[in-house]
Short mmCIF file of C-alpha atoms and ligand atoms in Angstrom, two decimals:
data_model
loop_
_atom_site.label_atom_id
_atom_site.label_comp_id
_atom_site.label_asym_id
_atom_site.label_seq_id
_atom_site.Cartn_x
_atom_site.Cartn_y
_atom_site.Cartn_z
CA MET V 1284 -0.02 -0.05 0.06
CA THR V 1285 1.34 3.39 -0.94
CA VAL V 1286 1.25 6.36 1.49
CA GLU V 1287 -1.45 8.06 -0.63
CA GLN V 1288 -3.90 5.14 -0.37
CA SER V 1289 -6.22 5.60 2.48
CA LEU V 1290 -5.77 3.22 5.37
CA PRO V 1291 -8.82 1.28 6.51
CA ILE V 1292 -10.05 1.79 10.07
CA CYS V 1293 -11.54 -0.70 12.47
CA ILE V 1294 -15.18 -0.51 13.04
CA ALA V 1295 -16.35 -3.31 15.30
CA GLY V 1296 -14.15 -5.97 13.61
CA THR V 1297 -14.78 -4.68 10.10
CA TRP V 1298 -11.79 -2.99 8.39
CA ARG V 1299 -12.96 -0.31 5.93
CA LEU V 1300 -12.48 3.21 4.95
CA GLY V 1301 -13.96 5.73 7.37
CA GLY V 1302 -17.01 7.68 6.27
CA GLY V 1303 -15.42 11.04 7.16
CA GLU V 1304 -13.05 13.38 5.33
CA ARG V 1305 -9.73 12.19 4.06
CA TYR V 1306 -6.69 13.56 5.76
CA ALA V 1307 -3.00 12.92 6.11
CA THR V 1308 -0.86 12.33 9.22
CA HIS V 1309 2.58 14.03 9.19
CA TYR V 1310 6.07 13.17 10.49
CA PRO V 1311 6.85 16.07 12.82
CA ALA V 1312 10.55 15.93 12.01
CA THR V 1313 10.04 16.76 8.34
CA GLY V 1314 6.41 17.65 7.90
CA GLU V 1315 6.05 14.95 5.25
CA PRO V 1316 2.88 12.79 5.12
CA VAL V 1317 3.18 9.40 6.75
CA ALA V 1318 -0.29 7.98 6.01
CA TRP V 1319 -3.53 8.97 4.52
CA LEU V 1320 -6.86 7.93 6.00
CA ASN V 1321 -10.53 8.79 6.00
CA ALA V 1322 -11.65 9.85 9.42
CA ALA V 1323 -14.61 8.07 11.05
CA SER V 1324 -18.04 9.67 10.53
CA LEU V 1325 -20.86 9.88 13.06
CA ASP V 1326 -22.40 6.84 11.29
CA ASP V 1327 -19.14 5.01 11.96
CA VAL V 1328 -19.40 5.94 15.70
CA GLU V 1329 -22.91 4.50 15.68
CA ALA V 1330 -21.83 1.32 13.87
CA ALA V 1331 -18.71 0.93 16.15
CA VAL V 1332 -20.82 1.27 19.37
CA GLN V 1333 -23.71 -0.93 18.12
CA GLY V 1334 -21.12 -3.62 16.94
CA ALA V 1335 -19.22 -3.39 20.22
CA HIS V 1336 -22.50 -3.83 22.16
CA GLN V 1337 -23.41 -6.89 20.04
CA ALA V 1338 -20.03 -8.40 20.52
CA PHE V 1339 -20.27 -7.74 24.26
CA VAL V 1340 -23.65 -9.37 24.49
CA HIS V 1341 -23.09 -12.33 22.10
CA SER V 1342 -19.33 -13.10 21.82
CA GLY V 1343 -19.15 -14.82 25.26
CA TRP V 1344 -16.04 -12.73 26.16
CA ALA V 1345 -17.69 -11.33 29.29
CA GLN V 1346 -18.55 -14.93 30.39
CA ARG V 1347 -15.12 -16.38 29.81
CA LYS V 1348 -13.31 -17.38 32.90
CA PRO V 1349 -10.67 -14.72 33.98
CA HIS V 1350 -7.76 -17.06 33.08
CA GLU V 1351 -9.21 -17.53 29.58
CA ARG V 1352 -9.45 -13.80 28.99
CA ALA V 1353 -5.97 -13.41 30.45
CA ALA V 1354 -4.49 -15.92 27.88
CA VAL V 1355 -5.64 -13.53 25.10
CA LEU V 1356 -4.05 -10.55 26.83
CA TYR V 1357 -0.87 -12.53 27.28
CA ARG V 1358 -0.89 -13.21 23.58
CA ILE V 1359 -1.41 -9.52 22.76
CA ALA V 1360 1.64 -8.67 24.92
CA ALA V 1361 3.64 -11.33 23.05
CA LEU V 1362 2.61 -10.08 19.66
CA ILE V 1363 3.60 -6.48 20.66
CA ARG V 1364 6.99 -7.69 21.70
CA GLU V 1365 7.33 -9.66 18.51
CA GLN V 1366 6.70 -6.48 16.44
CA ALA V 1367 8.33 -4.07 18.82
CA GLU V 1368 10.80 -2.49 16.46
CA GLU V 1369 8.19 -1.93 13.67
CA LEU V 1370 5.81 -0.39 16.20
CA ALA V 1371 8.50 1.83 17.77
CA GLN V 1372 9.47 3.10 14.25
CA LEU V 1373 5.84 3.67 13.34
CA GLN V 1374 5.39 5.63 16.56
CA ARG V 1375 8.45 7.70 15.84
CA GLN V 1376 6.89 8.71 12.48
CA ASP V 1377 3.39 9.20 14.08
CA ASN V 1378 4.53 11.71 16.70
CA GLY V 1379 8.11 12.39 16.28
CA LYS V 1380 9.50 11.19 19.52
CA PRO V 1381 13.09 9.92 19.48
CA ILE V 1382 13.33 6.18 18.71
CA SER V 1383 14.92 5.39 22.13
CA GLU V 1384 11.70 6.76 23.77
CA THR V 1385 9.29 5.12 21.37
CA ARG V 1386 10.98 1.71 22.05
CA ALA V 1387 10.36 2.20 25.74
CA LEU V 1388 6.66 3.20 25.09
CA VAL V 1389 6.23 -0.01 23.00
CA ALA V 1390 7.89 -2.06 25.72
CA SER V 1391 5.59 -0.48 28.30
CA ALA V 1392 2.42 -1.34 26.23
CA ALA V 1393 3.45 -4.94 26.19
CA GLY V 1394 4.07 -4.82 29.92
CA THR V 1395 0.65 -3.33 30.47
CA PHE V 1396 -1.15 -6.17 28.69
CA GLN V 1397 0.94 -8.70 30.68
CA PHE V 1398 0.16 -6.93 33.96
CA PHE V 1399 -3.54 -6.71 33.40
CA ALA V 1400 -3.70 -10.37 32.26
CA ALA V 1401 -2.13 -11.25 35.54
CA ALA V 1402 -4.49 -8.87 37.44
CA CYS V 1403 -7.49 -10.42 35.67
CA GLU V 1404 -6.57 -14.06 36.49
CA THR V 1405 -5.73 -13.28 40.12
CA LEU V 1406 -8.63 -10.82 40.91
CA GLU V 1407 -10.33 -11.93 44.08
CA GLU V 1408 -13.98 -11.63 44.79
CA THR V 1409 -14.53 -11.60 48.47
CA ILE V 1410 -16.91 -13.20 51.06
CA THR V 1411 -17.62 -10.26 53.36
CA PRO V 1412 -17.95 -10.65 57.21
CA SER V 1413 -21.39 -12.12 57.89
CA ARG V 1414 -23.75 -10.03 59.90
CA GLY V 1415 -26.91 -12.05 59.60
CA ASP V 1416 -28.31 -15.40 58.51
CA PHE V 1417 -26.79 -15.08 55.14
CA VAL V 1418 -23.46 -15.39 53.29
CA SER V 1419 -22.61 -11.97 51.75
CA MET V 1420 -20.24 -11.59 48.87
CA SER V 1421 -18.68 -8.76 46.83
CA VAL V 1422 -18.20 -9.64 43.11
CA TYR V 1423 -17.45 -7.71 39.92
CA GLU V 1424 -19.20 -7.61 36.55
CA PRO V 1425 -18.10 -6.10 33.21
CA MET V 1426 -19.77 -2.85 32.21
CA GLY V 1427 -20.35 -3.20 28.47
CA VAL V 1428 -18.93 -0.76 25.95
CA VAL V 1429 -16.06 1.38 27.12
CA ALA V 1430 -14.69 4.43 25.25
CA ALA V 1431 -10.96 5.07 25.44
CA ILE V 1432 -10.10 8.63 24.28
CA THR V 1433 -6.36 9.31 24.06
CA PRO V 1434 -4.02 12.22 23.30
CA TRP V 1435 -1.19 12.46 20.88
CA ASN V 1436 1.78 12.56 23.12
CA SER V 1437 2.22 8.85 23.91
CA PRO V 1438 0.20 6.64 21.59
CA ILE V 1439 0.20 2.89 22.24
CA ALA V 1440 1.20 3.44 25.88
CA SER V 1441 -1.82 5.49 26.59
CA GLU V 1442 -4.08 3.25 24.57
CA ALA V 1443 -2.75 0.06 26.33
CA GLN V 1444 -3.38 1.62 29.80
CA LYS V 1445 -7.09 1.80 28.94
CA VAL V 1446 -7.63 -1.13 26.49
CA ALA V 1447 -5.80 -3.76 28.65
CA PRO V 1448 -7.77 -3.36 31.84
CA ALA V 1449 -11.01 -2.76 29.97
CA LEU V 1450 -10.66 -6.05 27.99
CA ALA V 1451 -9.42 -7.81 31.14
CA GLY V 1452 -12.67 -6.76 32.80
CA GLY V 1453 -14.76 -8.39 30.07
CA ASN V 1454 -15.79 -5.25 28.18
CA ALA V 1455 -15.79 -4.13 24.52
CA VAL V 1456 -13.70 -1.09 23.76
CA VAL V 1457 -13.98 1.76 21.24
CA ILE V 1458 -10.72 3.76 20.93
CA LYS V 1459 -10.80 7.43 19.81
CA PRO V 1460 -7.13 8.23 19.33
CA ALA V 1461 -5.95 11.75 18.73
CA GLU V 1462 -6.74 12.82 15.14
CA ILE V 1463 -3.06 13.46 14.28
CA THR V 1464 -1.67 10.21 15.81
CA PRO V 1465 -4.01 7.37 14.90
CA LEU V 1466 -1.52 4.85 13.49
CA LEU V 1467 -0.55 2.92 16.68
CA ALA V 1468 -4.15 2.39 17.88
CA LEU V 1469 -5.02 0.94 14.46
CA GLN V 1470 -2.01 -1.38 14.70
CA LEU V 1471 -2.96 -2.38 18.25
CA ALA V 1472 -6.40 -3.34 17.15
CA ARG V 1473 -4.96 -5.65 14.49
CA LEU V 1474 -2.68 -7.32 17.13
CA CYS V 1475 -5.76 -7.77 19.45
CA GLU V 1476 -7.69 -9.49 16.62
CA GLN V 1477 -4.59 -11.60 15.69
CA ALA V 1478 -4.31 -12.67 19.33
CA GLY V 1479 -7.84 -14.12 19.33
CA LEU V 1480 -9.94 -11.38 20.71
CA PRO V 1481 -13.53 -11.96 19.43
CA LYS V 1482 -14.50 -9.81 16.46
CA GLY V 1483 -16.24 -6.51 17.39
CA LEU V 1484 -14.70 -6.05 20.70
CA ILE V 1485 -12.33 -3.45 19.56
CA SER V 1486 -12.81 -0.43 17.23
CA VAL V 1487 -10.61 2.52 16.37
CA LEU V 1488 -12.22 5.77 15.24
CA PRO V 1489 -9.66 8.35 14.01
CA GLY V 1490 -10.82 11.96 13.49
CA LYS V 1491 -11.88 15.03 15.26
CA GLY V 1492 -12.50 14.74 19.06
CA SER V 1493 -15.13 17.47 19.06
CA LEU V 1494 -17.21 15.39 16.72
CA LEU V 1495 -16.39 11.83 17.33
CA GLY V 1496 -15.20 11.83 20.91
CA ASP V 1497 -18.27 13.93 21.83
CA ALA V 1498 -20.72 11.59 20.12
CA LEU V 1499 -19.02 8.61 21.71
CA THR V 1500 -19.23 10.09 25.23
CA ARG V 1501 -22.90 10.92 24.73
CA HIS V 1502 -23.86 7.52 23.28
CA PRO V 1503 -26.27 5.68 25.65
CA LEU V 1504 -24.57 2.36 25.02
CA VAL V 1505 -21.24 3.76 26.20
CA LYS V 1506 -21.00 2.84 29.89
CA ARG V 1507 -17.71 4.41 30.80
CA VAL V 1508 -15.27 6.84 29.35
CA SER V 1509 -11.52 6.73 30.12
CA PHE V 1510 -10.00 9.91 28.92
CA THR V 1511 -6.45 11.22 28.79
CA GLY V 1512 -5.97 14.79 27.38
CA GLY V 1513 -6.32 18.49 28.14
CA THR V 1514 -8.22 19.80 31.21
CA ARG V 1515 -10.68 21.72 29.15
CA THR V 1516 -11.74 18.61 27.14
CA GLY V 1517 -11.80 16.63 30.40
CA LYS V 1518 -14.28 19.02 32.00
CA HIS V 1519 -16.51 18.85 28.89
CA ILE V 1520 -16.53 15.15 29.13
CA ALA V 1521 -17.22 15.25 32.78
CA HIS V 1522 -20.35 17.40 32.21
CA ILE V 1523 -21.71 14.88 29.67
CA ALA V 1524 -20.96 12.04 32.00
CA ALA V 1525 -22.75 13.75 34.92
CA ASP V 1526 -25.92 13.97 32.73
CA LYS V 1527 -25.61 10.23 31.96
CA MET V 1528 -24.67 9.26 35.50
CA MET V 1529 -21.76 7.57 33.76
CA PRO V 1530 -18.45 6.98 35.57
CA VAL V 1531 -15.37 8.55 33.98
CA SER V 1532 -11.71 8.64 34.62
CA LEU V 1533 -9.83 11.76 33.57
CA GLU V 1534 -6.07 11.98 33.20
CA LEU V 1535 -5.50 15.65 32.53
CA GLY V 1536 -2.79 18.36 32.45
CA GLY V 1537 -0.11 19.41 34.88
CA LYS V 1538 2.30 22.10 35.95
CA SER V 1539 4.47 20.04 38.25
CA PRO V 1540 6.91 21.53 40.74
CA THR V 1541 10.27 19.96 41.07
CA ILE V 1542 12.20 21.05 44.22
CA VAL V 1543 15.87 21.21 44.88
CA LEU V 1544 16.77 21.49 48.60
CA GLU V 1545 20.09 22.76 49.92
CA ASP V 1546 21.32 19.27 50.64
CA ALA V 1547 20.44 17.67 47.31
CA ASP V 1548 22.95 15.45 45.55
CA LEU V 1549 23.60 17.89 42.70
CA ASP V 1550 24.55 15.36 39.99
CA HIS V 1551 21.28 13.51 40.64
CA ALA V 1552 19.30 16.71 40.80
CA VAL V 1553 20.69 18.16 37.59
CA ALA V 1554 20.12 14.87 35.65
CA GLY V 1555 16.59 14.51 37.11
CA VAL V 1556 15.48 18.05 36.45
CA LEU V 1557 16.73 17.83 32.89
CA TYR V 1558 15.00 14.49 32.34
CA GLY V 1559 11.82 15.66 34.07
CA ILE V 1560 11.21 18.71 31.79
CA PHE V 1561 13.20 18.14 28.52
CA SER V 1562 12.66 14.50 27.79
CA SER V 1563 9.72 14.10 25.29
CA SER V 1564 10.50 17.74 24.47
CA GLY V 1565 8.39 18.61 27.41
CA GLU V 1566 5.24 17.11 25.77
CA ALA V 1567 4.44 15.15 28.97
CA CYS V 1568 1.63 15.68 31.42
CA ILE V 1569 3.96 15.01 34.27
CA ALA V 1570 6.78 17.32 32.98
CA GLY V 1571 8.47 19.00 35.93
CA SER V 1572 7.92 22.42 34.47
CA ARG V 1573 8.20 24.56 37.60
CA LEU V 1574 11.61 24.35 39.26
CA PHE V 1575 12.14 25.61 42.87
CA VAL V 1576 15.66 25.79 44.00
CA ALA V 1577 16.97 26.84 47.55
CA ARG V 1578 18.13 30.42 47.30
CA SER V 1579 21.57 29.66 48.70
CA LEU V 1580 22.04 27.01 45.94
CA TYR V 1581 20.25 28.97 43.23
CA GLU V 1582 23.13 30.42 41.15
CA PRO V 1583 25.52 27.53 41.21
CA PHE V 1584 22.75 24.98 40.55
CA MET V 1585 21.33 27.07 37.64
CA ALA V 1586 24.72 27.44 36.10
CA ARG V 1587 25.26 23.67 36.11
CA LEU V 1588 21.78 22.95 34.94
CA THR V 1589 21.88 25.53 32.12
CA ALA V 1590 25.29 24.16 30.86
CA ALA V 1591 23.96 20.59 30.85
CA ALA V 1592 20.79 21.65 29.10
CA ALA V 1593 22.68 23.35 26.41
CA GLN V 1594 24.41 20.09 25.70
CA LEU V 1595 21.17 18.08 25.09
CA ARG V 1596 21.10 16.53 21.66
CA VAL V 1597 18.04 17.95 19.76
CA GLY V 1598 17.56 16.52 16.31
CA ASP V 1599 16.60 13.48 14.06
CA PRO V 1600 14.29 11.15 16.04
CA ALA V 1601 15.66 8.24 14.13
CA ASP V 1602 19.10 8.83 15.55
CA GLU V 1603 19.70 6.59 18.66
CA GLN V 1604 21.62 9.42 20.33
CA THR V 1605 18.88 12.03 20.02
CA GLN V 1606 17.43 13.18 23.26
CA MET V 1607 14.85 15.64 22.06
CA GLY V 1608 12.87 15.44 18.82
CA PRO V 1609 10.44 17.94 17.24
CA LEU V 1610 7.23 19.15 18.80
CA ILE V 1611 4.11 17.52 17.45
CA SER V 1612 3.05 20.30 14.97
CA ALA V 1613 3.72 23.70 13.64
CA GLY V 1614 0.72 25.05 15.50
CA HIS V 1615 1.84 23.57 18.80
CA ARG V 1616 5.36 25.10 18.37
CA GLU V 1617 3.67 28.52 17.82
CA SER V 1618 1.76 28.02 21.06
CA VAL V 1619 5.07 27.35 22.89
CA GLU V 1620 6.64 30.42 21.25
CA ARG V 1621 3.71 32.48 22.49
CA TYR V 1622 4.24 31.34 26.04
CA VAL V 1623 7.96 32.19 25.96
CA ALA V 1624 7.14 35.65 24.54
CA LEU V 1625 4.46 36.08 27.39
CA GLY V 1626 7.02 35.09 30.00
CA LEU V 1627 9.38 37.75 28.69
CA ALA V 1628 6.53 40.31 28.54
CA GLU V 1629 5.69 39.35 32.19
CA GLY V 1630 9.34 40.32 33.09
CA GLY V 1631 11.02 37.06 32.75
CA ARG V 1632 14.61 36.56 31.47
CA LEU V 1633 15.83 33.79 29.21
CA ARG V 1634 18.60 31.75 30.84
CA LEU V 1635 18.67 29.36 27.79
CA GLY V 1636 16.93 28.84 24.50
CA GLY V 1637 13.86 30.74 23.44
CA GLU V 1638 14.87 30.96 19.79
CA ARG V 1639 14.05 28.47 16.94
CA LEU V 1640 16.92 26.33 15.94
CA ARG V 1641 18.20 26.91 12.44
CA GLY V 1642 19.67 24.88 9.48
CA GLY V 1643 19.23 21.35 8.07
CA LEU V 1644 16.41 19.28 9.50
CA PHE V 1645 15.49 22.29 11.82
CA GLU V 1646 14.11 24.15 8.80
CA GLN V 1647 11.64 21.41 8.05
CA GLY V 1648 10.49 20.02 11.32
CA TYR V 1649 8.82 21.53 14.36
CA PHE V 1650 11.93 21.63 16.59
CA TYR V 1651 12.26 23.88 19.61
CA PRO V 1652 15.27 24.04 21.96
CA PRO V 1653 15.53 23.54 25.64
CA THR V 1654 14.43 26.85 27.19
CA ILE V 1655 14.80 28.12 30.73
CA LEU V 1656 12.99 31.23 31.98
CA GLU V 1657 13.65 32.95 35.33
CA GLY V 1658 12.98 36.18 37.19
CA LEU V 1659 9.24 35.40 37.29
CA GLY V 1660 6.76 34.94 40.21
CA ASN V 1661 4.75 31.77 40.68
CA HIS V 1662 1.51 33.65 40.25
CA GLN V 1663 2.40 34.68 36.67
CA GLN V 1664 0.70 33.03 33.67
CA VAL V 1665 3.70 31.09 32.42
CA CYS V 1666 4.10 29.58 35.86
CA GLN V 1667 0.45 28.70 36.17
CA GLU V 1668 -0.48 27.39 32.71
CA GLU V 1669 0.59 24.14 31.15
CA ILE V 1670 2.89 24.98 28.18
CA PHE V 1671 3.48 21.28 27.17
CA GLY V 1672 6.85 22.01 25.58
CA PRO V 1673 10.50 22.22 26.53
CA VAL V 1674 10.09 25.31 28.75
CA LEU V 1675 11.31 25.32 32.36
CA VAL V 1676 10.46 28.21 34.69
CA ALA V 1677 12.98 28.48 37.64
CA LEU V 1678 12.27 30.15 40.86
CA PRO V 1679 14.36 30.46 44.04
CA PHE V 1680 12.81 29.89 47.46
CA ASP V 1681 13.77 30.91 51.05
CA THR V 1682 11.84 28.77 53.56
CA GLU V 1683 10.08 25.47 53.34
CA GLU V 1684 6.78 27.17 54.19
CA ASP V 1685 7.32 29.67 51.42
CA LEU V 1686 8.18 26.77 49.12
CA LEU V 1687 5.12 24.64 50.01
CA GLU V 1688 2.78 27.69 49.50
CA GLN V 1689 4.10 28.32 46.00
CA ALA V 1690 4.46 24.63 44.99
CA ASN V 1691 0.84 23.91 46.00
CA ASP V 1692 -0.47 27.15 44.44
CA SER V 1693 -1.62 25.71 41.18
CA LEU V 1694 -4.83 24.58 39.66
CA TYR V 1695 -2.93 21.47 38.70
CA ALA V 1696 -1.81 18.76 41.07
CA LEU V 1697 -0.53 15.91 39.03
CA ALA V 1698 3.08 15.26 40.12
CA ALA V 1699 6.00 16.71 42.03
CA GLY V 1700 9.71 16.00 42.65
CA ILE V 1701 12.05 16.53 45.65
CA TRP V 1702 15.78 16.35 45.51
CA SER V 1703 17.31 16.01 49.03
CA ARG V 1704 19.77 13.79 50.87
CA ASP V 1705 17.64 14.15 53.99
CA TYR V 1706 15.01 11.42 53.83
CA LYS V 1707 13.14 12.54 56.84
CA ARG V 1708 12.83 16.04 55.41
CA ALA V 1709 11.87 14.77 52.02
CA TRP V 1710 9.26 12.48 53.64
CA ALA V 1711 7.67 15.37 55.48
CA LEU V 1712 7.70 17.59 52.46
CA GLY V 1713 6.41 14.78 50.21
CA ARG V 1714 3.43 14.24 52.45
CA ARG V 1715 2.47 18.00 52.34
CA LEU V 1716 2.86 18.46 48.61
CA GLN V 1717 -0.53 18.23 46.86
CA ALA V 1718 -0.05 15.90 43.86
CA GLY V 1719 -1.14 12.53 42.56
CA THR V 1720 2.49 11.31 42.36
CA VAL V 1721 5.60 12.60 44.33
CA TRP V 1722 9.07 11.47 43.21
CA ILE V 1723 11.83 11.67 45.69
CA ASN V 1724 15.33 11.63 44.31
CA THR V 1725 14.03 10.51 41.03
CA TYR V 1726 11.61 11.82 38.45
CA LYS V 1727 9.22 10.63 35.71
CA GLN V 1728 9.64 7.01 36.71
CA PHE V 1729 6.62 4.78 36.04
CA SER V 1730 5.43 1.42 37.06
CA ILE V 1731 2.23 -0.15 35.83
CA SER V 1732 1.89 -1.66 39.30
CA THR V 1733 1.48 1.78 40.93
CA PRO V 1734 -1.68 3.82 40.62
CA PHE V 1735 -1.43 7.05 38.69
CA GLY V 1736 -3.73 10.11 38.42
CA GLY V 1737 -4.11 13.74 39.35
CA TRP V 1738 -5.89 15.94 41.96
CA ARG V 1739 -7.90 19.02 41.17
CA ASP V 1740 -7.64 20.13 37.47
CA SER V 1741 -5.16 17.33 36.80
CA GLY V 1742 -7.91 14.72 36.85
CA LEU V 1743 -10.27 12.35 38.43
CA GLY V 1744 -9.71 8.64 39.22
CA ARG V 1745 -6.65 6.38 38.99
CA GLU V 1746 -5.28 4.23 36.20
CA LYS V 1747 -2.79 1.33 36.64
CA GLY V 1748 -2.20 -0.72 39.66
CA ARG V 1749 -3.73 -4.20 40.20
CA LEU V 1750 -7.01 -2.58 41.16
CA GLY V 1751 -7.01 -0.53 37.86
CA ILE V 1752 -9.08 -3.28 36.40
CA LEU V 1753 -11.96 -2.43 38.79
CA GLN V 1754 -12.40 0.97 37.07
CA TYR V 1755 -13.81 -1.09 34.22
CA MET V 1756 -16.19 -3.33 36.39
CA GLU V 1757 -19.25 -2.70 38.34
CA GLN V 1758 -19.23 -3.96 41.92
CA LYS V 1759 -22.08 -6.11 42.89
CA SER V 1760 -23.03 -7.53 46.32
CA LEU V 1761 -24.61 -11.04 46.55
CA TYR V 1762 -26.44 -12.27 49.71
CA TRP V 1763 -27.21 -16.06 50.05
CA GLY V 1764 -29.96 -16.70 52.57
CA MET V 1765 -28.92 -19.37 55.02
CA ASN V 1766 -31.72 -19.25 57.52
CA PRO V 1767 -33.83 -22.47 57.56
CA GLN V 1768 -36.86 -20.39 58.68
CA PRO V 1769 -38.73 -17.99 56.46
CA LEU V 1770 -38.07 -14.23 57.14
CA ALA V 1771 -39.82 -13.41 60.39
CA TRP V 1772 -41.55 -10.19 59.27
CA ALA V 1773 -44.17 -11.95 57.08
CA GLY V 1774 -45.25 -14.23 59.87
CA VAL V 1775 -45.14 -17.31 57.69
CA GLU V 1776 -44.25 -20.49 59.61
CA ALA V 1777 -41.96 -23.08 57.95
CA GLY V 1778 -43.75 -26.24 56.68
CA GLN V 1779 -47.27 -24.54 56.63
P1 LIG K 697 -7.05 17.10 23.84
O1 LIG K 697 -7.87 17.25 25.15
O2 LIG K 697 -7.12 18.18 22.89
O3 LIG K 697 -7.43 15.74 23.12
C1 LIG K 697 -7.42 14.50 23.81
C2 LIG K 697 -8.31 13.56 23.00
O4 LIG K 697 -9.63 14.06 23.24
C3 LIG K 697 -8.12 13.48 21.56
O5 LIG K 697 -8.37 12.17 21.15
C4 LIG K 697 -9.20 14.42 21.03
O6 LIG K 697 -9.51 14.14 19.69
C5 LIG K 697 -10.33 14.15 21.98
N1 LIG K 697 -11.34 15.29 22.09
C6 LIG K 697 -11.11 16.56 21.82
N2 LIG K 697 -12.25 17.19 22.02
C7 LIG K 697 -13.18 16.31 22.47
C8 LIG K 697 -14.48 16.45 22.84
N3 LIG K 697 -15.19 17.58 22.84
N4 LIG K 697 -15.16 15.25 23.36
C9 LIG K 697 -14.49 14.19 23.39
N5 LIG K 697 -13.18 13.97 22.99
C10 LIG K 697 -12.54 15.16 22.54
O7 LIG K 697 -5.51 16.91 24.38
P2 LIG K 697 -4.21 16.67 23.45
O8 LIG K 697 -3.84 18.11 22.97
O9 LIG K 697 -4.39 15.57 22.49
O10 LIG K 697 -3.18 16.27 24.56
C11 LIG K 697 -2.39 17.02 25.33
C12 LIG K 697 -3.04 17.11 26.78
O11 LIG K 697 -3.25 15.86 27.36
C13 LIG K 697 -2.22 17.90 27.74
O12 LIG K 697 -3.02 18.80 28.48
C14 LIG K 697 -1.60 16.83 28.55
O13 LIG K 697 -1.23 17.31 29.91
C15 LIG K 697 -2.72 15.83 28.61
N6 LIG K 697 -2.09 14.53 28.99
C16 LIG K 697 -2.51 14.04 30.28
C17 LIG K 697 -1.95 12.85 30.72
C18 LIG K 697 -2.22 12.30 32.06
O14 LIG K 697 -2.02 11.01 32.20
N7 LIG K 697 -2.58 13.07 33.06
C19 LIG K 697 -1.15 12.06 29.83
C20 LIG K 697 -0.83 12.64 28.59
C21 LIG K 697 -1.36 13.83 28.21
#
């Protein structure tokens, strides 16, 4: 198939052209088209949800024993591993992340399927303490059709985090990937089918979120939405869900503080702060984008950090040595540039970066260099809003109380980092920071076995962890009557 031929999309097990408009996806490093496809239409949404519902009701997937569902998930993990290099290269083209990073994302997707297969086959339903003449139990049931709506920054890993627990829980899934990065979700659906997932249980609907994601969220047969993306979209989905009384999980934006105390191990802190903000070119919800440094350490620390940031290798995502690839699109780079200009207008100073890179590949792709702003107050817009690019704002602090007040002063509360040799101090500070995840002497480390999610405008609910599967299941209580006598209230005697 040539690039110009439209790719089929997956509508409840049928692979065909979408009914929506034809569009191309682009390689952010060069701006060249990677694939053409026809977006899904509203009729396709209807067909996907109806087909998913039919598959949920008739395929027997929900009734399979947990270890039988797990076997299919283990096969999906194995197929992802078999095709890891092709998937990583496709992901690189899909969103321009460096190949070293896309390999890690693919490996994490395989790990996610393996983990939820294990969670599925070891999930315990409980007999609750008896408080009457009955045996009481708590069990879990699948929900039906689940919608998984994902952003463009980490395809396959984001999708796996939703699809694996949803399938493990016995549901059907309709994925709405970001319009500009649909390729990995399509490939994942093929692997699910190849692994023996019954037809119809997975669909992929590329196209505009405001049309398709909205319709999917409103659909009466969709029983849960798991969303990762921007806070504004998340709130819109939450409103629709409230009207339907439908559970949702929302993984949203962030403006995470990363804190360097006077006693930090500076080698670790410099490496961790750099990785926290500049890996993925800052296009990460958990990017450590607000840096707080103890005032006594501020100048020497910033000098080291800036020198190291200037050495980061920005360039061709296909090069194994590249640390930062391009941003996702020309429009997104312009938004990052507007934030930097705003920071300067707010009185900030550039310590590093802030100018487009020139020459060679930099003229074609949407590259932006590591950028550090300082001289700003935490209340200012660039310190409060998510930039989602390689822009760090650095602020000195005087006392721990002053630090905590500023670090917690944000609508977002997704993550935070602390660098200190004093574990007792780090513990106390870590408990007082308001964030879904706090990293101490490390940053941006992930484990599928550990729950993840945000507070406040950073989200609702938790993904991952063994109990992540329960997000996709309804809890049910069962009571088994054990009294040989009829219930006393009615006055009916036994044997009469
Ligand atoms: P986005 O909110 O624009 O889009 C996310 C998804 O929602 C896309 O698939 C999009 O098509 C869809 N969508 C858009 N409008 C919709 C609507 N009205 N109804 C239903 N769906 C709709 O976000 P983005 O620009 O793709 O991603 C970047 C954002 O994602 C950042 O804010 C980032 O912080 C956040 N993010 C959060 C996490 C997390 O785990 N907390 C992880 C990655 C990214």
